[in-house]
Short mmCIF file of C-alpha atoms (C1' of nucleotides) in Angstrom, two decimals:
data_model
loop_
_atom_site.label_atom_id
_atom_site.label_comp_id
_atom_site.label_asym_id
_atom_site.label_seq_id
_atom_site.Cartn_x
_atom_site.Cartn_y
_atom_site.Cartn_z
CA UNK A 652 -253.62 138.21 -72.77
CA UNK A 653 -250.57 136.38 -74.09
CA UNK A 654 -250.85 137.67 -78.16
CA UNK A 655 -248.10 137.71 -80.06
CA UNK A 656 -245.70 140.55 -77.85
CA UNK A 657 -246.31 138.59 -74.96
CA UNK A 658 -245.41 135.71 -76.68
CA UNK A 659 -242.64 136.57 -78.51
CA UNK A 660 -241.31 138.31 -75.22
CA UNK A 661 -241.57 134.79 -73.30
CA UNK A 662 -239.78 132.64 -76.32
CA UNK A 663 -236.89 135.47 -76.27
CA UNK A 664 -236.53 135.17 -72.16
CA UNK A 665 -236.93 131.22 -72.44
CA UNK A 666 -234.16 131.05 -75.25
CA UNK A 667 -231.51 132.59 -73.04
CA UNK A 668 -232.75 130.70 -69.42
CA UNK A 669 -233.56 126.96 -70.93
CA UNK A 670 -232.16 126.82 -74.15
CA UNK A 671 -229.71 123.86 -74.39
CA UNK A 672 -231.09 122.24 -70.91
CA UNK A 673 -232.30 118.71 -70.50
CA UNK A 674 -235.94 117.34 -69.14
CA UNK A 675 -235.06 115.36 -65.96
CA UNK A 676 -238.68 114.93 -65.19
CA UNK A 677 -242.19 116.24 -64.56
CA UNK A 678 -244.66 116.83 -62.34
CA UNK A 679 -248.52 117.51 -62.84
CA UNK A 680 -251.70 118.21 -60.64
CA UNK A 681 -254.09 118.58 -64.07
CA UNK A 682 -253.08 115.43 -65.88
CA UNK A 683 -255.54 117.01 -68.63
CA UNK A 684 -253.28 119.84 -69.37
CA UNK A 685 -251.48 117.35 -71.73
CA UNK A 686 -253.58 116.81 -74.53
CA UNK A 687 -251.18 115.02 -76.55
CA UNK A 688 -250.43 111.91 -76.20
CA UNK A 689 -253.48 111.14 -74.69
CA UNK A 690 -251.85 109.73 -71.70
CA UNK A 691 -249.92 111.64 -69.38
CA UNK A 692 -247.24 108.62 -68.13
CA UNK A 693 -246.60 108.23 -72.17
CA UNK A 694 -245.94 112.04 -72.17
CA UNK A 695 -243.27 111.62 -68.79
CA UNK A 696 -241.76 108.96 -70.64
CA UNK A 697 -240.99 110.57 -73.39
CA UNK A 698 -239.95 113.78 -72.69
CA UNK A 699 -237.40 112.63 -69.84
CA UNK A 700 -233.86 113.30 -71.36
CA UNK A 701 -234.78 115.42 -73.75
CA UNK A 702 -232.40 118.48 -74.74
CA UNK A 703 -233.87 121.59 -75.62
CA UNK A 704 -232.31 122.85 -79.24
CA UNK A 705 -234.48 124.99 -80.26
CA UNK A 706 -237.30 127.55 -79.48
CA UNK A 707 -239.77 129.34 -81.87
CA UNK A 708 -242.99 130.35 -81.80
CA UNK A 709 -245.59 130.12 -84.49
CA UNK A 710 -248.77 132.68 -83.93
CA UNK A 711 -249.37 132.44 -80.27
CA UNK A 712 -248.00 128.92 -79.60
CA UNK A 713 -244.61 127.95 -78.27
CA UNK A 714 -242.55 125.49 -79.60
CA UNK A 715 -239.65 123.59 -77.80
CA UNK A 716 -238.06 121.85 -80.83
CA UNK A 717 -236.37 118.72 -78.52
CA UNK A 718 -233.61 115.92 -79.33
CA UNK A 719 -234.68 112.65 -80.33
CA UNK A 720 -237.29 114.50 -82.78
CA UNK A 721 -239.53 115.77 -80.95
CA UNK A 722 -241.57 118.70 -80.43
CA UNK A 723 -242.88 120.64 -77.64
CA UNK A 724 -246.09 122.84 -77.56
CA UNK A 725 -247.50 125.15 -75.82
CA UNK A 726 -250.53 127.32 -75.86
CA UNK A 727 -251.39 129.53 -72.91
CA UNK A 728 -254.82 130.47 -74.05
CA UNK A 729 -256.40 133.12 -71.55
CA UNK A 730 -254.34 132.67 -68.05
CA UNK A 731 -251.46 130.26 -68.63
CA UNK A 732 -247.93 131.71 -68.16
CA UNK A 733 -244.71 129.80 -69.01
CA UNK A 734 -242.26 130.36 -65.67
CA UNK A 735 -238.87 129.91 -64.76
CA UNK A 736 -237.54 129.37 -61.15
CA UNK A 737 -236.86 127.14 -58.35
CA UNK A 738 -240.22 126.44 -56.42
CA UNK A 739 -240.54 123.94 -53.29
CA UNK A 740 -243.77 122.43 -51.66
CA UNK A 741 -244.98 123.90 -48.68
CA UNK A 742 -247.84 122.22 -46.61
CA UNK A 743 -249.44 121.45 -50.62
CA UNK A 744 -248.59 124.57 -52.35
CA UNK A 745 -245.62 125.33 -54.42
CA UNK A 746 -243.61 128.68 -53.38
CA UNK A 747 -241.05 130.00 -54.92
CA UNK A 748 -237.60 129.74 -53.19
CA UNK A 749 -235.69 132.30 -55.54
CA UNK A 750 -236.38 136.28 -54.23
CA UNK A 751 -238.30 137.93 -56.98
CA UNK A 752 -241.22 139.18 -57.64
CA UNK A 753 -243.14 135.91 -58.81
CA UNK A 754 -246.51 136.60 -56.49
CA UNK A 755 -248.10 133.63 -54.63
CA UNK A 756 -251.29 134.14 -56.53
CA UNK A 757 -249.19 132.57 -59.98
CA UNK A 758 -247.44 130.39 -58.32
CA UNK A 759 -250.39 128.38 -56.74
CA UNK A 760 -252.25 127.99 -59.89
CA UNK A 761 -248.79 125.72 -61.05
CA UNK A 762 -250.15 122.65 -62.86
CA UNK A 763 -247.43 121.76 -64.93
CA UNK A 764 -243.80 121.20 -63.74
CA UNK A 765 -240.47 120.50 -65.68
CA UNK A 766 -237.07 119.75 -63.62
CA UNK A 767 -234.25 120.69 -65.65
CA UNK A 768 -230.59 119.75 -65.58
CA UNK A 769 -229.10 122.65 -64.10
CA UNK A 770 -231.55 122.32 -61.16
CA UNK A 771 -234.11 125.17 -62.28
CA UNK A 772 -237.50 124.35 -62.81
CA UNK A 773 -239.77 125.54 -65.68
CA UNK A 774 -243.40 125.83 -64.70
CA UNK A 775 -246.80 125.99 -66.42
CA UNK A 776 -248.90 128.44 -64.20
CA UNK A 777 -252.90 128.49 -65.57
CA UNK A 778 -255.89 129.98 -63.36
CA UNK A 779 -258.12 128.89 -65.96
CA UNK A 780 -256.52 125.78 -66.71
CA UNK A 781 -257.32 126.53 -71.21
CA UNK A 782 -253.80 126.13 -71.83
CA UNK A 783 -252.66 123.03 -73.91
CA UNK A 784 -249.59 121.31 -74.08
CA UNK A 785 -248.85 118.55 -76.75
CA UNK A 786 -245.90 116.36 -77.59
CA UNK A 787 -244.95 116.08 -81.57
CA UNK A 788 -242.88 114.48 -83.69
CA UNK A 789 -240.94 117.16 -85.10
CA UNK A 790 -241.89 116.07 -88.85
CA UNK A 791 -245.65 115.98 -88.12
CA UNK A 792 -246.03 119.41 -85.92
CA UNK A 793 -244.82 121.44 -89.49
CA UNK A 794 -247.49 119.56 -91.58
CA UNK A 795 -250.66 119.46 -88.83
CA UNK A 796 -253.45 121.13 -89.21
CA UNK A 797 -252.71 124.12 -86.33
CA UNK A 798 -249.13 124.84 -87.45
CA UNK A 799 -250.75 124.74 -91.29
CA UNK A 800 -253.82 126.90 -90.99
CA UNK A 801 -252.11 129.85 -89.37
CA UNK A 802 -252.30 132.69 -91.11
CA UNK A 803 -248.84 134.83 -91.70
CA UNK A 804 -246.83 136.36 -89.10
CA UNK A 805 -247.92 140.47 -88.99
CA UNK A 806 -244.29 141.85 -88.77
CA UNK A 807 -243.00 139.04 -91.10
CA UNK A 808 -244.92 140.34 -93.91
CA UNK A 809 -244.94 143.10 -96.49
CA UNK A 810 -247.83 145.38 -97.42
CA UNK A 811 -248.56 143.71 -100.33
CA UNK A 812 -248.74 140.10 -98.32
CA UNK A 813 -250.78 141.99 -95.60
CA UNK A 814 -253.13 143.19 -98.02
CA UNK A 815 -253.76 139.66 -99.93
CA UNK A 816 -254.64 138.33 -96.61
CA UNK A 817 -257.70 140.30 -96.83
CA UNK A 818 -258.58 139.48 -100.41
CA UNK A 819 -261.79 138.12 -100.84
CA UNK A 820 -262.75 137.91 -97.20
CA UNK A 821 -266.04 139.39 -95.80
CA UNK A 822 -266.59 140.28 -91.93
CA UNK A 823 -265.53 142.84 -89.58
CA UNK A 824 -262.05 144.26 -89.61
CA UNK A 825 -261.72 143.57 -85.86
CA UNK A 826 -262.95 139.86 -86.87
CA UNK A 827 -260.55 139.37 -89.37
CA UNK A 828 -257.68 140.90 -87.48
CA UNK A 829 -258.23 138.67 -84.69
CA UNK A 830 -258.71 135.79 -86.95
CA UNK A 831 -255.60 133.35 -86.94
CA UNK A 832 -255.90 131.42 -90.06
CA UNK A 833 -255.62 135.29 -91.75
CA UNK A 834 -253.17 136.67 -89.50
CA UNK A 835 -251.83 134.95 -86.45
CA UNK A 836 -251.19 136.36 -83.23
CA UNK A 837 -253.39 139.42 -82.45
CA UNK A 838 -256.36 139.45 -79.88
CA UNK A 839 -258.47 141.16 -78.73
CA UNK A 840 -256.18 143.81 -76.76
CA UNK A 841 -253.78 144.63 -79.90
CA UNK A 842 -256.35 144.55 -82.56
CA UNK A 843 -257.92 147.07 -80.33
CA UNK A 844 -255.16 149.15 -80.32
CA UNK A 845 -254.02 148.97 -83.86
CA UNK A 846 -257.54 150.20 -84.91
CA UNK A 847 -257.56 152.91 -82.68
CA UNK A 848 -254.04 154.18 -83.82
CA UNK A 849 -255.38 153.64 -87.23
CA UNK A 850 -258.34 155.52 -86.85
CA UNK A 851 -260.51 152.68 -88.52
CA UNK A 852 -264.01 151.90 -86.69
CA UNK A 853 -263.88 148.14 -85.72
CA UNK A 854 -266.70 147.21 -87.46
CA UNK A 855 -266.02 148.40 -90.95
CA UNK A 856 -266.27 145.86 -93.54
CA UNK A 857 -263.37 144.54 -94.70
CA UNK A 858 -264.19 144.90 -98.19
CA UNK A 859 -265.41 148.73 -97.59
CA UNK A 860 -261.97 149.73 -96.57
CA UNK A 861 -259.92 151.65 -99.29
CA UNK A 862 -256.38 150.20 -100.13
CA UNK A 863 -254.84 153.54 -98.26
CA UNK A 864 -256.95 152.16 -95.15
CA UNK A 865 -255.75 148.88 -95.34
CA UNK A 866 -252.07 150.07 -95.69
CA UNK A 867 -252.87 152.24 -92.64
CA UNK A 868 -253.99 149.34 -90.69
CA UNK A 869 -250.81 147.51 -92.02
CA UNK A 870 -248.48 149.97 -90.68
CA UNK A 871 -250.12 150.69 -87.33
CA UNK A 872 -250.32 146.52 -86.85
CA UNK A 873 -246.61 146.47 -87.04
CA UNK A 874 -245.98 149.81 -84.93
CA UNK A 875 -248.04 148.71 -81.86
CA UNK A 876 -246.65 145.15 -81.91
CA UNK A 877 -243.30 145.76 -81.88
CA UNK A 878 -243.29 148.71 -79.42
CA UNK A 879 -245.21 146.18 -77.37
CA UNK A 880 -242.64 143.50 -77.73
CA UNK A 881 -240.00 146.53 -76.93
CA UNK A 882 -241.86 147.00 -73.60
CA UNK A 883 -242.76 143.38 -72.94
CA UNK A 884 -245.72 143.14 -74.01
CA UNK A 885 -249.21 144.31 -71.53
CA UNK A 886 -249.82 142.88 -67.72
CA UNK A 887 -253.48 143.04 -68.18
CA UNK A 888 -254.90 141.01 -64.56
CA UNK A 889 -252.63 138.93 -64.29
CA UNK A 890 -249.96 138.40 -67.06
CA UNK A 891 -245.86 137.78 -66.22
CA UNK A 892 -242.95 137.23 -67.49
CA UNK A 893 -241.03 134.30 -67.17
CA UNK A 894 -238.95 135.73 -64.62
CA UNK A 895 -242.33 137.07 -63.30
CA UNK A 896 -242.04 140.59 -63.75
CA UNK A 897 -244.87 142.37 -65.71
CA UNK A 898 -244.89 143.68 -69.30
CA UNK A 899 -244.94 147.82 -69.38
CA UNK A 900 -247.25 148.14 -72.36
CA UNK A 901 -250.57 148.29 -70.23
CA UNK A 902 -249.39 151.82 -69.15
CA UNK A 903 -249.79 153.60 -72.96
CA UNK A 904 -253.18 151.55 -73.53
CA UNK A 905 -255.62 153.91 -75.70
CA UNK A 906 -258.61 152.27 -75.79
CA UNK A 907 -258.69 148.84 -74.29
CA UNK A 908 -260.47 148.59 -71.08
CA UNK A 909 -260.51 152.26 -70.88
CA UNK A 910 -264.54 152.41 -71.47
CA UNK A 911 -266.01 155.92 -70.35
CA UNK A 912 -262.42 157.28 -70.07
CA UNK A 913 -261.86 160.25 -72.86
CA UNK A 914 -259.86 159.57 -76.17
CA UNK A 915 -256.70 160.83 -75.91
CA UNK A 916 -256.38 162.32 -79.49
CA UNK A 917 -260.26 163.95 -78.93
CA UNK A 918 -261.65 164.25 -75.70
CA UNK A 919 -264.55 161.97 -76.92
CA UNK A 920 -265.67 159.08 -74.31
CA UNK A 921 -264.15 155.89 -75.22
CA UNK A 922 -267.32 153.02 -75.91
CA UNK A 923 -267.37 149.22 -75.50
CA UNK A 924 -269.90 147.30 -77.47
CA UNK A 925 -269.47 143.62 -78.20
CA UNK A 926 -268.71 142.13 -81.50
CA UNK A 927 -268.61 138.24 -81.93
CA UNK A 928 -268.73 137.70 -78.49
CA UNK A 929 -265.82 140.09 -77.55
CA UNK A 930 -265.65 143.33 -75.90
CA UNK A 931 -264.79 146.11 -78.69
CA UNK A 932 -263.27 149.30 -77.42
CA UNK A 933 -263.12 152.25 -79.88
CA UNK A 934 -263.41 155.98 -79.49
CA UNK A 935 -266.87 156.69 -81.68
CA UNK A 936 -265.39 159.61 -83.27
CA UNK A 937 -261.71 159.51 -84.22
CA UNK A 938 -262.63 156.16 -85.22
CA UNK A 939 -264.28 156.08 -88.73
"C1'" DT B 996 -275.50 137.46 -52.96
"C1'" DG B 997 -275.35 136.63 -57.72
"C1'" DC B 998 -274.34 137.24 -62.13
"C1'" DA B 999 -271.88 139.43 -65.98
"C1'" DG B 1000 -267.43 139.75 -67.71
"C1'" DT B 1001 -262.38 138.14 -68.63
"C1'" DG B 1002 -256.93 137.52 -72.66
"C1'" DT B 1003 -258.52 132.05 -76.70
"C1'" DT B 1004 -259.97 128.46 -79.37
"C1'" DG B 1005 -262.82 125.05 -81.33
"C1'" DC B 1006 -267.00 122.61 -81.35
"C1'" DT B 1007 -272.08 122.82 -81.69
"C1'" DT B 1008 -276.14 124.92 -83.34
"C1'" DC B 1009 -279.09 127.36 -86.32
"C1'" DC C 1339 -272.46 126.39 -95.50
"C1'" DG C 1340 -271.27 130.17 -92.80
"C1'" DA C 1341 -271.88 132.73 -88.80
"C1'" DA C 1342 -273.05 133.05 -84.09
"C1'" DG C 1343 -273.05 131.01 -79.54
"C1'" DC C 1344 -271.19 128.57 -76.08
"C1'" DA C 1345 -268.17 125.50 -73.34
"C1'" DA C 1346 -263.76 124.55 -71.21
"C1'" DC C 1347 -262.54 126.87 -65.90
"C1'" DA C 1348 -261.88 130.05 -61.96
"C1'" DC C 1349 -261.98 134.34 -60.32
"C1'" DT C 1350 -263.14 139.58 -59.90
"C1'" DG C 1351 -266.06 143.37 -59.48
"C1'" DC C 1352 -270.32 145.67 -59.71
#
DNA sequence: TGCAGTGTTGCTTC
DNA sequence: CGAAGCAACACTGC
């Protein structure tokens, strides 16, 4: 769920709520959340006092850039949602005490809490408990191996960047599109979408596909993600925003999820067959 | 009731 | 060596 509209959508909502604000302390129920340092009191330690100065995201991850050099990150993986809010414990479970619409069902899978200095709280919520958090030193994070590896941002890029990303590679263009160290920050949802819009059959072979198809591909990746980022990305299950409202983009879905449903440019019924142990969805005719 | 399926990633296995 | 499979976890829906 959070790819890169949803992510870029939470780093632009976090900038303007926690930008600037100091770590007073945290809480945890999942001391495993934090895989970095290894042990959690190490993690309290240092992050208490630390000023926010900076937010950025790199692929899917989060970054808190913190005084004191040190980094923040976060990954939410399948479930985990970055929240901001005032929440209180009631008989074990944490509720939220500002009126909104953050639903009880994200709020009581809260494993990670951060107490900030204007007395707001920012909250790691994670039914599936994936997500990671790790503490850097600012200096290392831009040299390690996950910053490193990532493949180019999609709407950072030209077509002629785009392009040499696929150079050489071999695989599935849903594969490759999904693939990080190529591209970083589309999943399953967008690339699903893109190829759709593209009219380009997910499992083409990359090096099958004529330059005019890649450029196609190239311009539709950059359409759908930023109209998704312009609605706030998709509320697929469960999905929020920070201020827990849900992203609009779910609503002009073509393909994804939308098995047996017709294709909206053809009538034709919209299949799902799995490819490297993900669900494809692709309409079998407008999609060559 | 039970099992397949779910947005991600990285490790194991063949 | 590269690709496929599966585990991490918890829940929903058929």
């Amino acid at each position: 769920m959070p790819e890169l509209p949803e992510v870029e959508t939470t780093i632009l909502n976090l900038r303007i709520k926690v930008r600037f604000r100091t770590f007073i302390d945290i809480w945890t129920d999942f001391k495993n959340i934090v895989k970095k340092p290894s042990s959690f009191e190490e993690f309290r330690k240092l992050i208490k006092n630390k000023k926010i100065l900076r937010i950025w995201r790199a692929g899917k991850n989060i970054i808190f850039e913190l005084s004191g050099g040190l980094s923040l990150l976060v990954h939410q993986k399948l479930t985990g949602h970055l929240i901001y809010g005032i929440w209180g414990l009631q008989s074990g479970k944490w509720k939220s005490k500002i009126s909104g619409p953050l639903e009880d069902k994200v709020n009581s899978y809260i494993h990670l809490i951060f107490w900030l200095d204007d007395g707001k709280m920012l909250a790691l919520s994670d039914l599936r408990k994936f997500a990671k958090v790790e503490l850097w030193k600012t200096k290392k994070l831009k040299e390690s191996e996950e910053i490193k590896n990532l493949g180019p941002d999609p709407l950072k890029i030209s077509s002629a960047e785009f392009k040499n990303c696929f150079k050489n590679k071999k695989g599935k263009i849903k594969h490759l599109l999904m693939d990080q160290g190529i591209v970083s920050g589309i999943g399953n949802i967008y690339s699903d979408e893109i190829l759709f819009k593209a009219r380009i059959h997910p499992f083409r072979e990359i090096k099958k596909l004529t330059n005019e198809e890649i450029e196609r591909i190239y311009q539709t990746t950059k359409k759908i993600l930023k109209k998704a980022i312009k609605l706030k990305g998709t509320s697929v299950s469960d999905y929020r925003l920070p201020a827990g409202g849900k992203g609009e983009f779910e609503k002009i879905l073509k393909v994804y999820r939308r098995e047996g449903e017709k294709c909206s440019r053809c009538g034709t019924i919209i299949k799902r067959v799995k490819l490297a142990g993900r669900s494809a969805h692709f309409c079998p005719k407008c999609q060559v």
